[in-house]
Coordinates of C-alpha atoms in Angstrom, one line a residue:
M1 CA 25.8 6.1 -17.2
S2 CA 25.3 2.5 -16.1
S3 CA 22.3 1.1 -14.3
V4 CA 20.7 -2.0 -13.0
E5 CA 19.3 -4.3 -15.7
E6 CA 15.8 -3.2 -16.7
L7 CA 13.1 -5.8 -16.6
R8 CA 10.5 -5.9 -19.4
P9 CA 6.9 -7.1 -19.1
A10 CA 5.7 -10.3 -20.7
T11 CA 4.4 -9.8 -24.2
T12 CA 1.2 -11.0 -25.7
G13 CA 1.4 -13.9 -28.1
R14 CA 3.5 -16.0 -25.9
A15 CA 2.4 -19.5 -24.7
P16 CA -0.3 -19.2 -22.0
Y17 CA 0.8 -19.3 -18.4
T18 CA 0.2 -22.6 -16.5
P19 CA -0.3 -22.9 -12.8
D20 CA 3.2 -23.7 -11.9
W21 CA 6.1 -21.5 -10.7
A22 CA 8.4 -22.4 -13.6
S23 CA 5.8 -21.0 -16.0
L24 CA 4.8 -18.0 -13.9
R25 CA 8.5 -16.9 -13.6
R26 CA 8.3 -15.9 -17.3
H27 CA 6.2 -12.9 -16.2
R28 CA 7.8 -9.5 -15.7
V29 CA 6.6 -6.5 -13.8
P30 CA 5.0 -4.1 -16.4
D31 CA 6.5 -0.9 -17.6
W32 CA 3.6 1.2 -16.4
F33 CA 4.5 0.2 -12.8
L34 CA 8.2 1.0 -13.3
D35 CA 7.2 4.4 -14.6
A36 CA 4.5 5.3 -12.1
K37 CA 6.6 5.8 -8.9
L38 CA 3.6 7.0 -6.7
G39 CA 0.3 5.3 -5.9
I40 CA -2.4 6.3 -3.5
W41 CA -4.2 3.7 -1.5
S42 CA -7.7 3.9 0.1
H43 CA -7.4 1.5 3.0
W44 CA -10.9 2.3 4.1
G45 CA -13.8 0.2 5.3
P46 CA -16.1 -0.6 8.2
Q47 CA -13.3 -0.6 10.8
C48 CA -12.9 3.1 10.4
A49 CA -16.4 3.6 11.9
A50 CA -15.0 3.4 15.4
R51 CA -12.3 6.0 14.5
R52 CA -9.8 4.0 16.6
G53 CA -7.3 2.7 14.0
D54 CA -6.2 -0.6 12.5
W55 CA -7.2 -4.1 13.6
Y56 CA -10.3 -2.9 15.4
A57 CA -12.5 -5.7 14.1
R58 CA -10.1 -8.1 15.9
H59 CA -9.3 -6.2 19.0
L60 CA -12.9 -5.3 19.8
Y61 CA -13.2 -8.9 21.1
G62 CA -10.1 -8.5 23.3
P63 CA -6.4 -9.2 23.3
Y64 CA -5.0 -12.5 22.1
S65 CA -1.8 -14.5 22.7
G66 CA -0.2 -13.5 19.4
T67 CA -0.3 -9.7 20.2
E68 CA 3.1 -8.2 19.7
D69 CA 4.5 -6.1 22.5
F70 CA 4.1 -2.8 20.7
E71 CA 0.4 -3.6 20.1
V72 CA -0.6 -4.5 23.7
E73 CA -1.4 -1.0 24.7
R74 CA -3.4 -0.2 21.5
T75 CA -5.3 -3.5 21.8
A76 CA -6.3 -2.8 25.3
R77 CA -7.4 0.7 24.4
Q78 CA -9.5 -0.6 21.5
T79 CA -11.1 -3.3 23.6
A80 CA -12.0 -0.8 26.4
H81 CA -13.3 1.7 23.8
H82 CA -15.6 -0.9 22.3
R83 CA -17.2 -1.9 25.6
A84 CA -17.6 1.7 26.7
H85 CA -19.2 3.0 23.5
Y86 CA -20.9 -0.1 21.9
G87 CA -21.3 -2.6 24.7
H88 CA -20.3 -6.3 25.0
P89 CA -19.4 -8.1 21.8
S90 CA -22.2 -10.7 22.5
H91 CA -24.7 -8.2 21.1
F92 CA -22.5 -5.6 19.3
G93 CA -19.6 -7.1 17.3
H94 CA -17.9 -6.6 14.1
K95 CA -21.1 -7.3 12.1
D96 CA -22.8 -4.3 13.8
L97 CA -19.9 -2.1 13.0
C98 CA -20.4 -2.9 9.3
H99 CA -24.0 -1.8 9.6
Q100 CA -23.0 1.5 11.3
W101 CA -20.5 2.5 8.6
R102 CA -22.4 4.5 6.0
A103 CA -19.9 6.5 3.9
E104 CA -22.5 9.1 3.4
R105 CA -20.2 11.8 2.0
F106 CA -18.1 9.6 -0.3
D107 CA -17.2 11.5 -3.5
P108 CA -14.6 9.4 -5.4
E109 CA -14.4 11.8 -8.3
A110 CA -13.4 14.7 -6.1
L111 CA -11.0 12.6 -4.1
M112 CA -9.4 11.1 -7.2
D113 CA -8.8 14.6 -8.6
R114 CA -7.0 15.5 -5.4
F115 CA -4.9 12.3 -5.6
R116 CA -4.0 13.0 -9.2
R117 CA -3.0 16.5 -8.3
A118 CA -0.9 15.1 -5.4
G119 CA 1.2 13.2 -8.1
A120 CA -0.3 9.7 -8.0
R121 CA -0.1 7.6 -11.2
Y122 CA -2.0 4.6 -9.9
F123 CA -4.7 4.1 -7.3
V124 CA -5.5 1.0 -5.1
S125 CA -8.9 0.4 -3.5
L126 CA -9.3 -1.9 -0.5
A127 CA -11.5 -4.7 -1.7
A128 CA -11.7 -6.7 1.6
H129 CA -9.7 -6.4 4.7
C130 CA -9.0 -9.1 7.3
D131 CA -12.5 -8.3 8.7
N132 CA -13.9 -10.3 5.7
F133 CA -16.3 -7.6 4.5
D134 CA -16.4 -7.1 0.7
L135 CA -16.4 -3.5 -0.6
W136 CA -18.0 -4.4 -3.9
D137 CA -21.2 -6.1 -5.2
S138 CA -19.7 -9.5 -4.3
A139 CA -21.0 -12.6 -5.9
H140 CA -19.8 -14.8 -3.1
Q141 CA -20.0 -12.7 0.2
P142 CA -23.4 -11.3 1.2
W143 CA -21.7 -9.2 3.8
N144 CA -20.7 -6.5 1.4
S145 CA -21.0 -2.7 0.9
V146 CA -24.0 -3.0 -1.4
N147 CA -26.1 -5.1 1.0
V148 CA -24.9 -3.6 4.4
G149 CA -23.7 -0.2 5.5
P150 CA -23.0 2.2 2.7
R151 CA -25.4 0.4 0.2
T152 CA -23.1 1.2 -2.7
D153 CA -20.3 -0.5 -4.7
I154 CA -17.2 1.2 -3.3
V155 CA -14.7 -0.6 -5.5
A156 CA -16.7 0.0 -8.7
R157 CA -17.0 3.7 -8.0
W158 CA -13.3 4.0 -7.2
A159 CA -12.4 2.1 -10.5
V160 CA -14.5 4.5 -12.6
A161 CA -13.0 7.6 -10.9
A162 CA -9.4 6.3 -11.2
R163 CA -9.7 5.5 -14.9
T164 CA -11.5 8.7 -15.7
A165 CA -8.6 10.6 -14.1
G166 CA -6.1 8.6 -16.2
L167 CA -4.7 6.5 -13.3
R168 CA -4.1 2.7 -13.3
F169 CA -6.4 0.9 -10.9
G170 CA -5.6 -1.8 -8.4
I171 CA -7.3 -3.7 -5.6
S172 CA -6.0 -5.0 -2.2
M173 CA -7.3 -8.2 -0.7
H174 CA -6.5 -9.1 2.9
A175 CA -9.4 -11.4 3.6
G176 CA -7.6 -14.6 3.3
S177 CA -5.0 -16.2 5.5
W178 CA -5.2 -13.3 8.0
T179 CA -9.0 -13.6 8.2
W180 CA -8.8 -17.2 9.3
R181 CA -6.4 -16.3 12.2
W182 CA -8.2 -13.0 13.0
L183 CA -11.9 -13.7 13.3
D184 CA -11.7 -16.9 15.4
A185 CA -12.0 -14.2 18.1
A186 CA -15.7 -13.8 17.3
Y187 CA -16.1 -17.4 18.6
G188 CA -14.7 -16.5 22.0
A189 CA -16.5 -15.8 25.3
D190 CA -15.9 -14.2 28.7
A191 CA -17.7 -13.9 32.0
E192 CA -20.4 -11.9 30.3
G193 CA -21.2 -14.5 27.7
P194 CA -20.3 -15.9 24.3
Y195 CA -19.4 -13.4 21.5
D196 CA -21.5 -12.8 18.4
G197 CA -19.7 -15.4 16.3
H198 CA -21.9 -18.0 18.0
L199 CA -25.1 -16.5 16.5
T200 CA -26.7 -18.2 13.6
A201 CA -29.0 -16.9 10.8
A202 CA -32.0 -18.0 12.8
D203 CA -31.0 -15.6 15.6
G204 CA -31.4 -12.7 13.2
R205 CA -35.1 -12.8 13.0
G206 CA -36.5 -9.3 13.8
T207 CA -33.1 -7.7 13.8
W208 CA -31.4 -5.4 11.3
W209 CA -29.4 -8.3 10.0
E210 CA -32.3 -10.6 9.3
G211 CA -31.6 -12.8 6.3
L212 CA -27.8 -12.7 6.8
D213 CA -25.7 -15.4 8.5
P214 CA -22.9 -14.1 10.8
R215 CA -20.9 -17.2 9.9
D216 CA -20.6 -15.9 6.3
L217 CA -18.8 -12.9 7.8
Y218 CA -16.8 -14.7 10.6
G219 CA -16.0 -17.9 8.8
P220 CA -16.7 -21.4 10.2
P221 CA -16.4 -22.0 14.0
R222 CA -12.8 -22.8 14.8
K223 CA -10.1 -22.6 17.5
P224 CA -6.7 -20.9 17.3
G225 CA -4.4 -23.2 15.4
D226 CA -7.1 -25.0 13.4
V227 CA -6.1 -25.5 9.7
P228 CA -8.2 -23.6 7.1
T229 CA -10.9 -25.6 5.5
A230 CA -10.9 -26.3 1.7
A231 CA -14.3 -24.5 1.5
F232 CA -12.8 -21.4 3.2
V233 CA -9.9 -21.3 0.8
D234 CA -12.2 -21.9 -2.2
D235 CA -14.4 -19.0 -1.1
F236 CA -11.4 -16.6 -0.8
Y237 CA -10.2 -17.4 -4.3
A238 CA -13.6 -17.2 -5.8
R239 CA -14.0 -13.7 -4.3
L240 CA -10.5 -12.7 -5.4
R241 CA -11.2 -13.8 -9.0
D242 CA -14.6 -12.0 -8.9
V243 CA -13.3 -8.6 -7.9
T244 CA -10.2 -8.7 -10.2
E245 CA -12.2 -9.8 -13.3
R246 CA -15.2 -7.5 -12.6
H247 CA -13.0 -4.4 -12.2
D248 CA -10.1 -5.5 -14.6
A249 CA -7.5 -4.7 -11.9
D250 CA -4.1 -3.6 -13.2
L251 CA -2.5 -4.4 -9.8
V252 CA -3.6 -6.9 -7.2
Y253 CA -2.1 -6.4 -3.7
L254 CA -2.2 -9.5 -1.5
D255 CA -1.4 -9.1 2.2
D256 CA 0.5 -12.3 2.5
S257 CA 3.8 -14.0 1.8
R258 CA 4.0 -16.4 -1.2
M259 CA 0.3 -16.9 -2.1
P260 CA -2.5 -17.1 0.5
F261 CA -2.7 -20.6 2.1
D262 CA 0.3 -21.7 0.0
E263 CA 3.6 -22.9 1.3
G264 CA 5.2 -20.0 3.2
S265 CA 1.9 -18.1 3.7
V266 CA 1.0 -16.7 7.1
C267 CA -1.6 -19.4 7.3
V268 CA -1.1 -22.7 5.4
A269 CA -4.0 -25.0 4.3
D270 CA -3.7 -28.7 3.8
G271 CA -3.9 -30.7 0.6
P272 CA -4.8 -29.4 -2.9
S273 CA -5.7 -25.9 -1.5
R274 CA -2.0 -25.1 -1.9
R275 CA -2.4 -25.0 -5.7
R276 CA -4.9 -22.2 -5.6
G277 CA -2.3 -19.5 -5.6
P278 CA -0.6 -20.5 -8.8
E279 CA -3.9 -21.2 -10.4
F280 CA -5.0 -17.6 -9.7
L281 CA -1.8 -16.1 -11.0
A282 CA -1.9 -18.1 -14.3
D283 CA -5.5 -17.1 -14.9
Y284 CA -4.9 -13.5 -14.0
Y285 CA -1.8 -13.0 -16.2
N286 CA -3.4 -14.8 -19.1
R287 CA -6.3 -12.2 -18.9
T288 CA -4.1 -9.3 -17.9
P289 CA -0.6 -9.6 -19.4
D290 CA 0.4 -6.2 -18.2
G291 CA -0.9 -6.8 -14.7
A292 CA 1.1 -7.1 -11.4
V293 CA 0.4 -9.1 -8.2
S294 CA 2.2 -8.1 -5.1
I295 CA 3.0 -10.3 -2.1
K296 CA 5.6 -10.3 0.7
T297 CA 8.8 -12.1 1.7
I298 CA 9.2 -14.0 -1.5
A299 CA 12.1 -15.9 -3.0
D300 CA 14.4 -14.2 -5.5
E301 CA 13.6 -16.7 -8.2
D302 CA 9.9 -15.7 -8.0
R303 CA 10.5 -12.0 -8.4
G304 CA 9.2 -12.1 -12.0
A305 CA 6.1 -14.1 -11.1
V306 CA 5.1 -11.6 -8.4
L307 CA 6.0 -8.1 -7.2
L308 CA 7.7 -7.7 -3.8
D309 CA 5.8 -5.5 -1.5
V310 CA 7.6 -4.1 1.6
E311 CA 5.4 -2.8 4.4
R312 CA 6.6 0.1 6.5
H313 CA 10.3 -0.5 6.2
Q314 CA 12.9 0.3 3.6
L315 CA 15.4 -1.6 1.6
S316 CA 19.0 -0.8 2.2
G317 CA 20.1 -0.4 -1.5
I318 CA 19.1 -0.8 -5.1
D319 CA 17.1 -3.9 -5.9
P320 CA 17.6 -5.3 -9.4
H321 CA 13.9 -6.0 -9.5
P322 CA 11.1 -3.5 -9.2
W323 CA 9.4 -3.5 -5.8
Q324 CA 6.7 -1.6 -3.9
Y325 CA 7.0 0.2 -0.5
D326 CA 3.7 0.6 1.2
T327 CA 3.0 2.9 4.1
S328 CA 0.3 5.3 5.4
I329 CA 0.2 9.0 6.2
G330 CA -1.1 7.9 9.6
D331 CA -2.7 4.7 10.9
W332 CA -4.1 2.3 8.3
F333 CA -7.7 3.0 9.3
Y334 CA -8.7 6.4 10.6
R335 CA -7.8 7.1 14.2
D336 CA -8.7 10.2 16.2
G337 CA -5.7 12.1 17.4
E338 CA -3.3 10.4 15.0
Q339 CA 0.1 12.1 14.4
Y340 CA 0.5 12.2 10.6
K341 CA 3.6 12.1 8.6
S342 CA 4.5 15.5 7.2
A343 CA 4.8 16.2 3.5
Q344 CA 8.6 16.4 3.9
E345 CA 8.7 12.9 5.4
I346 CA 6.7 11.6 2.6
V347 CA 8.9 13.2 0.0
H348 CA 11.9 11.7 1.7
L349 CA 10.4 8.3 1.6
L350 CA 9.3 8.6 -2.0
V351 CA 12.7 9.8 -3.2
D352 CA 14.6 7.1 -1.2
T353 CA 12.3 4.4 -2.5
V354 CA 12.5 5.4 -6.2
S355 CA 16.3 5.7 -6.0
K356 CA 16.3 2.0 -5.0
N357 CA 14.1 0.9 -7.9
G358 CA 10.8 1.0 -6.0
C359 CA 7.4 2.7 -6.1
L360 CA 5.7 4.2 -3.1
L361 CA 2.1 3.1 -2.3
L362 CA 0.8 5.7 0.2
N363 CA -2.4 5.1 2.2
V364 CA -4.6 8.1 2.8
P365 CA -6.8 7.6 5.9
Q366 CA -10.4 8.6 5.3
L367 CA -13.0 9.5 7.9
P368 CA -16.0 7.1 8.2
D369 CA -18.1 9.4 6.0
G370 CA -15.6 9.1 3.2
T371 CA -14.0 12.6 3.4
L372 CA -10.4 13.6 4.3
D373 CA -9.7 15.7 7.3
D374 CA -8.0 19.1 6.9
E375 CA -4.5 17.9 7.9
V376 CA -4.4 15.0 5.4
S377 CA -5.7 17.3 2.7
S378 CA -2.9 19.8 3.5
V379 CA -0.3 17.0 3.3
L380 CA -1.5 15.9 -0.1
D381 CA -1.6 19.4 -1.5
S382 CA 1.9 20.1 -0.3
L383 CA 3.1 16.8 -1.8
G384 CA 1.5 17.8 -5.1
A385 CA 3.1 21.2 -5.1
W386 CA 6.5 19.5 -4.8
M387 CA 5.8 16.9 -7.4
R388 CA 4.8 19.6 -10.0
V389 CA 8.3 21.0 -9.7
C390 CA 10.4 17.9 -9.1
G391 CA 8.3 15.0 -10.3
R392 CA 10.0 14.9 -13.7
A393 CA 13.1 13.5 -11.9
L394 CA 11.0 10.6 -10.6
Y395 CA 8.4 9.6 -13.2
G396 CA 9.8 7.1 -15.7
S397 CA 13.2 7.2 -14.1
R398 CA 15.5 4.3 -13.4
P399 CA 18.1 3.7 -10.8
W400 CA 21.6 5.1 -11.4
T401 CA 24.9 3.3 -10.6
V402 CA 24.4 4.0 -6.9
Y403 CA 21.2 5.0 -5.1
G404 CA 22.8 7.8 -3.1
E405 CA 25.3 9.1 -0.6
G406 CA 24.4 9.0 3.1
P407 CA 22.2 6.9 5.2
T408 CA 21.0 3.5 3.9
N409 CA 17.7 3.4 5.7
V410 CA 15.1 6.0 6.5
S411 CA 12.7 3.9 8.6
G412 CA 12.7 1.8 11.7
T413 CA 10.6 -1.2 12.6
K414 CA 7.7 -2.5 10.5
A415 CA 5.3 -1.4 13.1
R416 CA 6.4 2.1 13.9
E417 CA 8.5 4.0 11.3
S418 CA 11.1 6.5 12.5
H419 CA 12.8 8.7 10.0
L420 CA 16.4 9.8 10.2
A421 CA 17.3 13.4 9.9
Y422 CA 19.0 14.0 6.6
T423 CA 22.1 16.1 6.5
A424 CA 23.6 18.3 3.8
R425 CA 25.8 15.3 2.8
D426 CA 22.9 13.1 2.0
L427 CA 22.0 12.6 -1.7
R428 CA 19.8 10.3 -3.7
F429 CA 20.0 9.6 -7.4
T430 CA 17.8 8.6 -10.4
R431 CA 18.5 8.6 -14.1
A432 CA 16.4 9.4 -17.1
P433 CA 16.1 6.1 -19.1
D434 CA 16.6 7.5 -22.6
E435 CA 19.0 10.4 -21.9
E436 CA 22.4 10.9 -20.4
V437 CA 20.8 12.7 -17.5
V438 CA 21.2 12.0 -13.8
Y439 CA 19.1 13.7 -11.1
A440 CA 20.7 14.3 -7.7
F441 CA 18.3 14.9 -4.9
V442 CA 19.6 17.1 -2.2
M443 CA 17.9 15.8 0.9
S444 CA 18.7 18.7 3.2
W445 CA 19.7 22.3 2.2
P446 CA 23.3 23.0 3.2
D447 CA 23.9 26.1 5.3
D448 CA 27.0 26.9 3.1
R449 CA 25.1 26.1 -0.1
R450 CA 27.9 23.8 -1.2
I451 CA 27.4 20.2 -2.4
R452 CA 30.1 17.7 -3.5
I453 CA 28.8 14.6 -5.4
H454 CA 31.6 12.1 -4.7
S455 CA 30.0 9.5 -6.9
L456 CA 31.0 11.7 -9.9
A457 CA 34.6 11.7 -9.0
G458 CA 36.7 11.4 -12.2
A459 CA 33.6 11.3 -14.5
T460 CA 33.3 13.2 -17.7
P461 CA 32.3 16.8 -16.9
P462 CA 28.6 17.3 -17.6
R463 CA 27.4 19.8 -20.2
E464 CA 25.0 21.5 -17.8
V465 CA 23.8 21.4 -14.1
T466 CA 20.5 23.0 -13.3
L467 CA 18.3 23.2 -10.1
L468 CA 14.7 22.3 -10.8
G469 CA 12.3 25.2 -10.1
A470 CA 15.0 27.8 -9.3
P471 CA 15.1 31.2 -11.0
E472 CA 18.8 31.4 -10.1
Q473 CA 20.9 28.5 -11.3
P474 CA 23.9 26.9 -9.5
T475 CA 27.6 27.1 -10.5
W476 CA 29.7 24.0 -10.6
T477 CA 33.1 22.5 -11.1
A478 CA 34.0 18.9 -12.1
G479 CA 37.2 17.5 -10.5
P480 CA 38.9 14.3 -9.4
E481 CA 37.2 14.3 -6.0
G482 CA 33.7 14.8 -7.4
L483 CA 31.3 17.4 -8.8
D484 CA 31.3 20.5 -6.7
V485 CA 28.1 22.6 -6.9
R486 CA 27.4 25.9 -5.3
L487 CA 23.7 26.4 -4.9
P488 CA 21.8 29.7 -5.1
D489 CA 20.8 31.7 -2.0
R490 CA 17.4 30.1 -1.4
P491 CA 16.0 26.6 -2.1
P492 CA 13.2 26.6 -4.7
T493 CA 11.0 24.1 -2.8
P494 CA 10.3 23.6 1.0
Y495 CA 11.7 20.0 0.9
V496 CA 14.1 18.0 -1.2
Q497 CA 15.9 20.0 -4.0
V498 CA 16.8 18.4 -7.3
L499 CA 19.8 18.9 -9.5
R500 CA 19.6 17.9 -13.1
I501 CA 23.0 16.8 -14.4
D502 CA 23.0 16.6 -18.1
W503 CA 25.6 15.1 -20.5
T504 CA 23.5 15.4 -23.7

């Protein structure tokens, strides 16, 4: 069976990487990532304390001119909630939310065991979101989880738990370009007064935050449209290097296009700051030759230097380069009343992603105390039950000649995913890398129990066709129009079913 060209990681012993794209393009996405297929992400931090979802640290100050249409209603709800429950942001802003978040029931070992049983092969910890609060014992940001709020090193505890469970460990950093654009809101004002970004360290005397400077959290005073300062860029990269070195990250997720503050970023700095991205990549790959750094909307020629991450929407076909699809079971940060994806939706997303040469990074919303609610726990357990039967068709697999038969896309806009209903005609495929084996994923159980795989029309008849997890096996006939399979009476799993087609 033919497949897309496989990409191999850079080997040790080669000339060191230098901070230029020509050198960095020698890097390749590591094999461990190609084999993993499923990662779990803890996108969890002080913003979950309000239990009102993503971007709360920005929206608590009010709406802004860049708000997209689909976010207007959510922004208004978050702003109103903050004023009703916490008061005006002149005296209770984002800094106070960081203090309120305590993570008092955080048990990373128990959670990691659940993630491992759900089928994850790598785990990613949020290190700092756009709210600029560091979740480790940061050497450069005093507003961190050891000094404020939980009073513990969240990232360090996740790292130990992940590696003890045998998972690769990654971190995600969002406190860069987005932070510069986000937290200028703290320097705003309204009829009730100026917001808490205007406070200085001297104003903290006698308060819970005495000894801390709000401007370390919110960044320097600025107006929308101001260019990031060199000091701000230097601080971000110092923190990024600190967390990746301290915790020996296998994967670094950067919520930006190109590299933060570089050409093509969501927020571009002037002058020599633009070289900081390549400098970080060269240093990171020289220390971690089997590491991966993911960013978004990158040029094809840079797909070896960095890993493409696609947020909340799907590619339409097989990509010749490995890539990562990130999404969440619900909102990015915990939100009361959220409608979660079902285990079936997640299995569909996972299978579709892997068939197109990608890995799924799935965020699991956590309550402010660090636990999972019952519904999220049930989704993970159901996913794990399916993976124990069918995961062998995903782990270590590679794309086949075609990704599938049926719809090309299973999600809608970046902001709000909508999943197409799969029919009995819809199939997805993977192949075993070292065997003449193709796996056909039956996305919806056919009422007549008949499947025709048109992509095998005229192919050499297989030696065997089996249905994973089924006590009763299918019958099949190979012909000029395809491989015709008659399935047993009942599906062996509640979701996608997997046919193993074997030529060995």
